[in-house]
Tab-separated table of C-alpha atoms in Angstrom:
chain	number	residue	atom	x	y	z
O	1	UNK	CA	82.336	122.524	228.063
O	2	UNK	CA	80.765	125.759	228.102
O	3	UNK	CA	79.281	126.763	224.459
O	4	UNK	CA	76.624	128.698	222.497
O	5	UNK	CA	75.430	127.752	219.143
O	6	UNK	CA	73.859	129.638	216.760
O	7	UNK	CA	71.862	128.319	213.972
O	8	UNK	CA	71.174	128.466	210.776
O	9	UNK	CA	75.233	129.746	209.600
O	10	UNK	CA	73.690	131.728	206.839
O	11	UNK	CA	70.350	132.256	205.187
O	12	UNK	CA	69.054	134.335	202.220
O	13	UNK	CA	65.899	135.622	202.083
O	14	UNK	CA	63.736	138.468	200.167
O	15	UNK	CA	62.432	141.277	201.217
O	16	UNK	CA	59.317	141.189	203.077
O	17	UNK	CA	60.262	137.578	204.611
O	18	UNK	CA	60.371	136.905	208.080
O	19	UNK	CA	62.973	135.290	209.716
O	20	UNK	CA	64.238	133.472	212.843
O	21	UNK	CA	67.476	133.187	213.875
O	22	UNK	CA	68.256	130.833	216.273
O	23	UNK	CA	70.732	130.607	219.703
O	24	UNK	CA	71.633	127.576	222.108
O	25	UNK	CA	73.617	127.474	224.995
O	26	UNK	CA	75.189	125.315	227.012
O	27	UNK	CA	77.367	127.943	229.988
O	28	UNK	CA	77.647	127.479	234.293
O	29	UNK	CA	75.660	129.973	235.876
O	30	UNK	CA	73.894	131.831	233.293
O	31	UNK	CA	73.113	135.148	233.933
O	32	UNK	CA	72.008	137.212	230.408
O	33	UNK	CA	72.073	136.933	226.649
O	34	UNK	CA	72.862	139.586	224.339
O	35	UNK	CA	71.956	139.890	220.455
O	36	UNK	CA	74.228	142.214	217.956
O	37	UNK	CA	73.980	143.274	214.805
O	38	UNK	CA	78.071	143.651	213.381
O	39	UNK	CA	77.528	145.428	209.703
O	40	UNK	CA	81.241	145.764	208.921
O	41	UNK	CA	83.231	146.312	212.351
O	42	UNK	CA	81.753	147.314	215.330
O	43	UNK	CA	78.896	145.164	216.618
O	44	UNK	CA	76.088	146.997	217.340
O	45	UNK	CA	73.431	146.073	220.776
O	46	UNK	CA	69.953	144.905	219.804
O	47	UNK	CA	68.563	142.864	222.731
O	48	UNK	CA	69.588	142.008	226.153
O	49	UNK	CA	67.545	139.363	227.636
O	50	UNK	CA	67.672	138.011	231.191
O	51	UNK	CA	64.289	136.519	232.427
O	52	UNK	CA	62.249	133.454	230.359
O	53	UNK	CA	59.362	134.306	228.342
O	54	UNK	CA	59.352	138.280	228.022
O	55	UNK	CA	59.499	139.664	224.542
O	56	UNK	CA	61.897	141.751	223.994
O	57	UNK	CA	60.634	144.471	220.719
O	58	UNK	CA	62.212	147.202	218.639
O	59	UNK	CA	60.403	147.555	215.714
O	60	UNK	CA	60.154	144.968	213.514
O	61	UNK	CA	62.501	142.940	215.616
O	62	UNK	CA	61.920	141.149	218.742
O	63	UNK	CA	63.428	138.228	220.650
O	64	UNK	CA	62.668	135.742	223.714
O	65	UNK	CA	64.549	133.856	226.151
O	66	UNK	CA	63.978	130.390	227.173
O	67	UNK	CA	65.850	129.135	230.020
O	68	UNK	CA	64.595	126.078	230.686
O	69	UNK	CA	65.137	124.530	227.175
O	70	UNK	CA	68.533	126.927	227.331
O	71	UNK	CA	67.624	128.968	223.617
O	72	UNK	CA	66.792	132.043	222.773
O	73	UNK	CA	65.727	133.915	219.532
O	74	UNK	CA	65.875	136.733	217.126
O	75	UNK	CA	62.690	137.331	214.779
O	76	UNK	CA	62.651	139.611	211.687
O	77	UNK	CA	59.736	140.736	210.083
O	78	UNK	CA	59.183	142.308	206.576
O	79	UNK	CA	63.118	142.231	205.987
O	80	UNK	CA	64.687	145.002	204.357
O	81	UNK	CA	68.035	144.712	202.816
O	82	UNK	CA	69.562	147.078	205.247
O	83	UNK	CA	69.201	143.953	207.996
O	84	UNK	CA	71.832	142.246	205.687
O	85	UNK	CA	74.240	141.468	208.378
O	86	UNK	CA	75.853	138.947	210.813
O	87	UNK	CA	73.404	138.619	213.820
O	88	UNK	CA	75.745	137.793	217.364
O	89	UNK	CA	74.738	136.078	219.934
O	90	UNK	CA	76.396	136.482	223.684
O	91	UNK	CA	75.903	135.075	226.571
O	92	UNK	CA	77.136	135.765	230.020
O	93	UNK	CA	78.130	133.692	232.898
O	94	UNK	CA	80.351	133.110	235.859
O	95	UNK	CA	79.894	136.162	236.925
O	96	UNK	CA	81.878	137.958	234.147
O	97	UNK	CA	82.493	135.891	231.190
O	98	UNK	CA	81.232	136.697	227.985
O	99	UNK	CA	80.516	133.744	225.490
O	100	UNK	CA	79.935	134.924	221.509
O	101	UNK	CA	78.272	132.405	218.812
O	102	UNK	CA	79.447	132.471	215.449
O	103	UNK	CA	77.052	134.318	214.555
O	104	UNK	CA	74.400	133.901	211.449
O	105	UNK	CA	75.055	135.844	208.251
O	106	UNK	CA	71.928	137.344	206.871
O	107	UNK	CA	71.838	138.338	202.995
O	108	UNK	CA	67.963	140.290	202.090
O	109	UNK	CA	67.728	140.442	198.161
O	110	UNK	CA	65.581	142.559	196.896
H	1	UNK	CA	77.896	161.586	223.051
H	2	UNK	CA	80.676	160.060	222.029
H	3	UNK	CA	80.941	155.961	221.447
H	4	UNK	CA	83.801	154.135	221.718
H	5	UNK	CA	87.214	154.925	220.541
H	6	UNK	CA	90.026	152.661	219.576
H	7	UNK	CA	93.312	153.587	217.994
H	8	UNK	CA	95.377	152.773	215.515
H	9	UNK	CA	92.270	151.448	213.203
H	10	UNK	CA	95.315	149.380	211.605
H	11	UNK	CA	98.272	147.749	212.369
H	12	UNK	CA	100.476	145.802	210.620
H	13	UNK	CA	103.700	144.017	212.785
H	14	UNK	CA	105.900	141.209	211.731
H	15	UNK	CA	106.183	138.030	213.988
H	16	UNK	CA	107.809	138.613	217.493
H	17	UNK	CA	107.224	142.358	217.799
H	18	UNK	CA	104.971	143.565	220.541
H	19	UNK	CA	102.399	145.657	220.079
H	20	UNK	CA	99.817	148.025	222.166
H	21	UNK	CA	95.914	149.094	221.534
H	22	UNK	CA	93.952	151.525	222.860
H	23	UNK	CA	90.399	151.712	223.951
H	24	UNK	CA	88.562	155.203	225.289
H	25	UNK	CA	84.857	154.094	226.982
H	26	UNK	CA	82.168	156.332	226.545
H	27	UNK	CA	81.625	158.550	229.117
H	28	UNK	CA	80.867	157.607	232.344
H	29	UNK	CA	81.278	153.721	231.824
H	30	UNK	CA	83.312	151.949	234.604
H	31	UNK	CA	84.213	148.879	232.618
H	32	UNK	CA	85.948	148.401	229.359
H	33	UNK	CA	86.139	144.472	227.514
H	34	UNK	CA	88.848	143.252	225.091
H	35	UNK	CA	87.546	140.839	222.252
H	36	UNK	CA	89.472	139.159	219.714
H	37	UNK	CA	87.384	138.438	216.184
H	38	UNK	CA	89.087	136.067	213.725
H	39	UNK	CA	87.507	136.371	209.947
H	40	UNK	CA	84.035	134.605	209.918
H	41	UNK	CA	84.017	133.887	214.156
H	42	UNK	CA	82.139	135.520	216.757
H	43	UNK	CA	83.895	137.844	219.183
H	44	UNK	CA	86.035	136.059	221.885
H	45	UNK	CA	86.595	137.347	225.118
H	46	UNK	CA	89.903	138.197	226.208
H	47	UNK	CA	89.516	140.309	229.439
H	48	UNK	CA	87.515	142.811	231.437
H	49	UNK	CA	88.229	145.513	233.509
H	50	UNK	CA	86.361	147.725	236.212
H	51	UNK	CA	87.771	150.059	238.149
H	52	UNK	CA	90.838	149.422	237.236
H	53	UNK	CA	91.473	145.699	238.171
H	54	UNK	CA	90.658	142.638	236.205
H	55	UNK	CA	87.640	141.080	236.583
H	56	UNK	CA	87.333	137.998	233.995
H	57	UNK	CA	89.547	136.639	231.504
H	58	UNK	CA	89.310	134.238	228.838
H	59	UNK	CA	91.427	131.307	227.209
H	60	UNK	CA	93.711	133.200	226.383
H	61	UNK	CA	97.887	133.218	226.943
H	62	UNK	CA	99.878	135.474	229.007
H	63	UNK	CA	101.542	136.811	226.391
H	64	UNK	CA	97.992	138.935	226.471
H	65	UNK	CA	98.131	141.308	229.073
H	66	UNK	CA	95.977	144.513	229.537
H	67	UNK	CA	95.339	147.395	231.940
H	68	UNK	CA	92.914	150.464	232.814
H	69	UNK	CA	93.712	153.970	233.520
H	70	UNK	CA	91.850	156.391	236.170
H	71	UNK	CA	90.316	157.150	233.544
H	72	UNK	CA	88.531	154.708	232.850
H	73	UNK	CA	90.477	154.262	229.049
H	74	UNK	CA	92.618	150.804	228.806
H	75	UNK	CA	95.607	149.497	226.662
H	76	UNK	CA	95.906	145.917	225.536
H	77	UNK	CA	99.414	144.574	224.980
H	78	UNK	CA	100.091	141.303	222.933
H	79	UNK	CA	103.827	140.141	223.242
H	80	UNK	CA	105.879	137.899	221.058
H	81	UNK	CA	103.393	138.266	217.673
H	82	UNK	CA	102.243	134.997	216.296
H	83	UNK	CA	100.586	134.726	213.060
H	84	UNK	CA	97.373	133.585	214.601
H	85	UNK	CA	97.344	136.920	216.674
H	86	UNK	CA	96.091	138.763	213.272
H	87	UNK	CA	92.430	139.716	213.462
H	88	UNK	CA	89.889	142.489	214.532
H	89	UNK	CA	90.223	143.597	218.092
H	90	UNK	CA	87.198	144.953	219.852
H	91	UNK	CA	86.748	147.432	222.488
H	92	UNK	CA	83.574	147.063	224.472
H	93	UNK	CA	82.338	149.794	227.203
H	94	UNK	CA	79.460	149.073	229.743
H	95	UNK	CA	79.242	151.426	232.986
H	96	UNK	CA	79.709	148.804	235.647
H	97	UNK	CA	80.357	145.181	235.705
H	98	UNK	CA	79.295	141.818	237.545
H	99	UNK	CA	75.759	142.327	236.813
H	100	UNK	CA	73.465	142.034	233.538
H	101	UNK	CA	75.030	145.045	231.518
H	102	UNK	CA	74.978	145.960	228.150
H	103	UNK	CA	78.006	146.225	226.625
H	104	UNK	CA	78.389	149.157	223.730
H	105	UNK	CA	81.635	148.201	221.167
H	106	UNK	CA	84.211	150.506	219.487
H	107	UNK	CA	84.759	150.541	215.600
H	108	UNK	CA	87.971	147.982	216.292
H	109	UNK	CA	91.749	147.554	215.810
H	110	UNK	CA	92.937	145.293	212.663
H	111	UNK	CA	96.234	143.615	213.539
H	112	UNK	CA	97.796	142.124	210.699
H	113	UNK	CA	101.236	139.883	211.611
H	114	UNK	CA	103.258	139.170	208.958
């Protein structure tokens, strides 16, 4: 059964931590993986990662793609509490099937 | 630019009724995407368009049905309300589908069945 896992569910952390954030998958003919960031409605594109081993990097985020051990994931460094938010992970396959984690909810204190 | 537009933001319909959402793309993207978010899940995917015909659906019944316009904008209709059907429904726009595409969402439709 086709599936993507994201781990931990939640974490709080202070400002100025770094922090990874963690997605599995398990889907039939892979062919990307996306990361979000969804504040209150709209999910908003970070990262959209299709080939093993390139870093992806925006600032003080980046992520990486692993498709032989089938994970990918999402590093923050020096947190700010404006990254407070649930972090998605996609994946897509068959051709045109999109596949969403739960997602992990982030909470920066200051 | 423009993003994304949906309309109504909200919705409230009792069991049974039917009821219709609307999705503009930003301009110049081919392909729109239906999502369904429950409270505290990730999107699920309901259906994709391109040029007008489907091209993917998810596990979803066919009380869900969905359409795009020349241009480009698309309507999802949900039949026969269920409870269950209440949640946040996303609008995503990418300018073509079929290959590695990022997808850009609207703001969202909240259905609420009663």
């Amino acid at each position: 059964e086709d599936k993507v896992v994201q781990s931990p569910l939640s974490l709080v952390v202070h400002e100025g931590d770094t922090v990874t954030l963690n997605c599995s998958y398990e889907v039939t003919n892979f062919r990307s993986l996306l990361w979000y960031k969804q504040e209150k409605k709209a999910p908003t594109f970070l990262f959209m990662l299709t080939s093993s081993g390139i870093e992806k990097k925006s600032g003080r985020l980046s992520s990486i793609l692993d498709k032989k051990e089938l994970f990918s994931i999402l590093n923050i460094t020096a947190t700010q509490t404006g990254d407070s938010a649930v972090y998605l992970c996609a994946v897509v396959y068959n051709f045109n099937k999109f596949y969403f984690g739960s997602g992990t909810k982030l909470n920066v204190k200051p | 630019d423009a993003g994304v537009t949906q309309s109504p933001t909200h919705l409230i319909k009792t069991r049974g009724q039917q009821v219709t959402l609307r999705c503009s793309p930003i301009s110049g993207h081919k392909s729109v995407s239906w999502y369904q978010q429950v409270l505290g899940q990730g999107p699920q995917f309901i259906f994709q368009y391109y040029e007008k015909e489907e091209r993917g659906r998810g596990n979803f019944p066919d009380r869900f049905s969905a359409r795009q316009f020349p241009n480009y904008s698309s309507e999802l209709n949900v039949n026969a309300l269920l409870l269950g059907d209440s949640a946040l429904y996303l609008c995503a726009s990418s300018y073509q589908a079929g290959i590695p595409d990022t997808q850009y969402f609207g703001p969202g439709t909240r259905l609420t069945v009663l």
